[in-house]
mmCIF file of C-alpha atoms in Angstrom:
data_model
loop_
_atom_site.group_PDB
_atom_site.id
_atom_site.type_symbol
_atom_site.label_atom_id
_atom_site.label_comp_id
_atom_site.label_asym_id
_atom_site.label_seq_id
_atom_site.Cartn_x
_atom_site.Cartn_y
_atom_site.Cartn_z
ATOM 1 C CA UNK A 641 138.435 62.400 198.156
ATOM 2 C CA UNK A 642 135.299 64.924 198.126
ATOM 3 C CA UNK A 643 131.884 63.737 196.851
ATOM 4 C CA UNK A 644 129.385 66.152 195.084
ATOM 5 C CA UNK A 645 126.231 65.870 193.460
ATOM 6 C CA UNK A 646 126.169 67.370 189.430
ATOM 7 C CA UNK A 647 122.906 69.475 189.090
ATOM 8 C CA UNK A 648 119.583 68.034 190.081
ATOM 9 C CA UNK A 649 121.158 64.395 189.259
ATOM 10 C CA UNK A 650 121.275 61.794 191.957
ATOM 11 C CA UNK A 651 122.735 59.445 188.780
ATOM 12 C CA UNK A 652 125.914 61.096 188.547
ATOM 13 C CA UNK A 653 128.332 62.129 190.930
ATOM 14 C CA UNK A 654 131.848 63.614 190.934
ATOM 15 C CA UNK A 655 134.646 62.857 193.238
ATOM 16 C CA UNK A 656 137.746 64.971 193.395
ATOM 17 C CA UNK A 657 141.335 63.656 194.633
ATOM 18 C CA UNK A 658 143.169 66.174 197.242
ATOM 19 C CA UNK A 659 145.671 67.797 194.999
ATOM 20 C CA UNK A 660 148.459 65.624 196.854
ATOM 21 C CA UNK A 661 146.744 62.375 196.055
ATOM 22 C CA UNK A 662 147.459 59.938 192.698
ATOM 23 C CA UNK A 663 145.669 57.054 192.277
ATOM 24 C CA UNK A 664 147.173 53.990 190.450
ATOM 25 C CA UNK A 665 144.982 52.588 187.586
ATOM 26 C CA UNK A 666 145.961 49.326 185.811
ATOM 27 C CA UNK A 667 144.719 49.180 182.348
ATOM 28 C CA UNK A 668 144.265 45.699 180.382
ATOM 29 C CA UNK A 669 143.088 45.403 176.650
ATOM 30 C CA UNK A 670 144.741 43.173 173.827
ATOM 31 C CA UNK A 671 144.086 46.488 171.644
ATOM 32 C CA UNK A 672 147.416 48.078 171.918
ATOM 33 C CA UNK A 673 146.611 51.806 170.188
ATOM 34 C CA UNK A 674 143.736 51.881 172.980
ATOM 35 C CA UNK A 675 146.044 50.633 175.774
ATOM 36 C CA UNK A 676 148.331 53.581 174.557
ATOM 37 C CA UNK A 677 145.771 55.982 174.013
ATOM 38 C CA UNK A 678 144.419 56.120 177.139
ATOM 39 C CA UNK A 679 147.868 56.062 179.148
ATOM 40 C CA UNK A 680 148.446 59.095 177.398
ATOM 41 C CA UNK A 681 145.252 61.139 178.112
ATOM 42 C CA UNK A 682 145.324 59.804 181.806
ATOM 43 C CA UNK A 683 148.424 60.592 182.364
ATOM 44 C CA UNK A 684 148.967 63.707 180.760
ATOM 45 C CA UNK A 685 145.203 64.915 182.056
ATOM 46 C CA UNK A 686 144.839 63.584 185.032
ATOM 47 C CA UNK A 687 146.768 62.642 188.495
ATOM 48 C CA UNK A 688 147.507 59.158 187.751
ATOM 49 C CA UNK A 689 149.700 56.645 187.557
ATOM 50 C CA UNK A 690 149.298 53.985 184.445
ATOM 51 C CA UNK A 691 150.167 50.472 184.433
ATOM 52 C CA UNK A 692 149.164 48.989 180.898
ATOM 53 C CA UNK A 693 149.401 45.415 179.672
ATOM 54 C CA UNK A 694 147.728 44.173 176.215
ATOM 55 C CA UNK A 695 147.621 40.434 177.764
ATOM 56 C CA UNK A 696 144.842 39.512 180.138
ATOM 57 C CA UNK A 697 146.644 36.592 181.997
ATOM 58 C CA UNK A 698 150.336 38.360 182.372
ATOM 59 C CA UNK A 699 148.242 41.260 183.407
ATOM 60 C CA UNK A 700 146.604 38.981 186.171
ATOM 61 C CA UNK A 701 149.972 37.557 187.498
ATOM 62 C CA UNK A 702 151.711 41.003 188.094
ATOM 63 C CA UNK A 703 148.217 41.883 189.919
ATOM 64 C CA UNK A 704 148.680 38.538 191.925
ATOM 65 C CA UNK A 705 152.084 40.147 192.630
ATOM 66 C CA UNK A 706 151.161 43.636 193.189
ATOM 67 C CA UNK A 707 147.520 44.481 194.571
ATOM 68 C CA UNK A 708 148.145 46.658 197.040
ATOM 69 C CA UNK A 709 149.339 49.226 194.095
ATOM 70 C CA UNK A 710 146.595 49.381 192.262
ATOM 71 C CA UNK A 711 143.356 51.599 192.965
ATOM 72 C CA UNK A 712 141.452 50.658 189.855
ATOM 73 C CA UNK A 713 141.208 47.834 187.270
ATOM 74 C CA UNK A 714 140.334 49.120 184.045
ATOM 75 C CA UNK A 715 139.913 46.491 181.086
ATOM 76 C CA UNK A 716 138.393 45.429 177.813
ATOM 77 C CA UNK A 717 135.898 43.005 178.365
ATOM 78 C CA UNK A 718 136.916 40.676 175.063
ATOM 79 C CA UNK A 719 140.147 39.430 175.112
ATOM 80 C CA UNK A 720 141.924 36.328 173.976
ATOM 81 C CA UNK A 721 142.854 34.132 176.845
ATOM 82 C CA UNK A 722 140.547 35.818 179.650
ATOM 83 C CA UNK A 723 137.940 38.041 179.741
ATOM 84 C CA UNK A 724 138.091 41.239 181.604
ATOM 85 C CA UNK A 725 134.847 40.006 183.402
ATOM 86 C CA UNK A 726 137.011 36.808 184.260
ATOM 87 C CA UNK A 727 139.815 39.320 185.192
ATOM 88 C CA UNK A 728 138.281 41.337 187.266
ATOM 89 C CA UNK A 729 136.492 38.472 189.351
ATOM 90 C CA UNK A 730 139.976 37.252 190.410
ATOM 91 C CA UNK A 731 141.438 40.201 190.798
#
């Protein structure tokens, strides 16, 4: 992964992924349409692979199960059940 500055900016940076490279993203919100959404657009745009659940806590278990997979937690923050705050402190 290559870091660069953006313009005079020091408050946003841009990282680029060798070609080669994919990074795993698991994405957690009870809102299925945005669960959806996104899997499409990241997958079709980008060089990732999606893992989506729209249930905080069976999202949490196959985490438990798989952690080494995943690169980046992306979540809602209110959810019924567990928070994506709460998720992402035990993840």
């Amino acid at each position: 992964m290559t870091k660069e500055n953006v313009g005079n900016s020091e408050d946003f940076t841009h990282y680029t992924l060798p070609s080669s490279s994919r990074l795993s993203i698991l994405i957690v919100d009870d809102d299925k349409d945005i669960v959806d959404t996104i899997r499409f657009y990241l997958t079709r745009k980008g060089n990732f692979t999606v893992q989506t659940f729209s249930n905080a806590i069976m999202a949490f278990e196959h985490f438990c199960q798989h952690a080494s997979e995943f690169d980046i937690l992306l979540s809602d923050i209110r959810m019924p059940g567990m928070s994506g705050l709460q998720l992402a402190r035990k993840a």
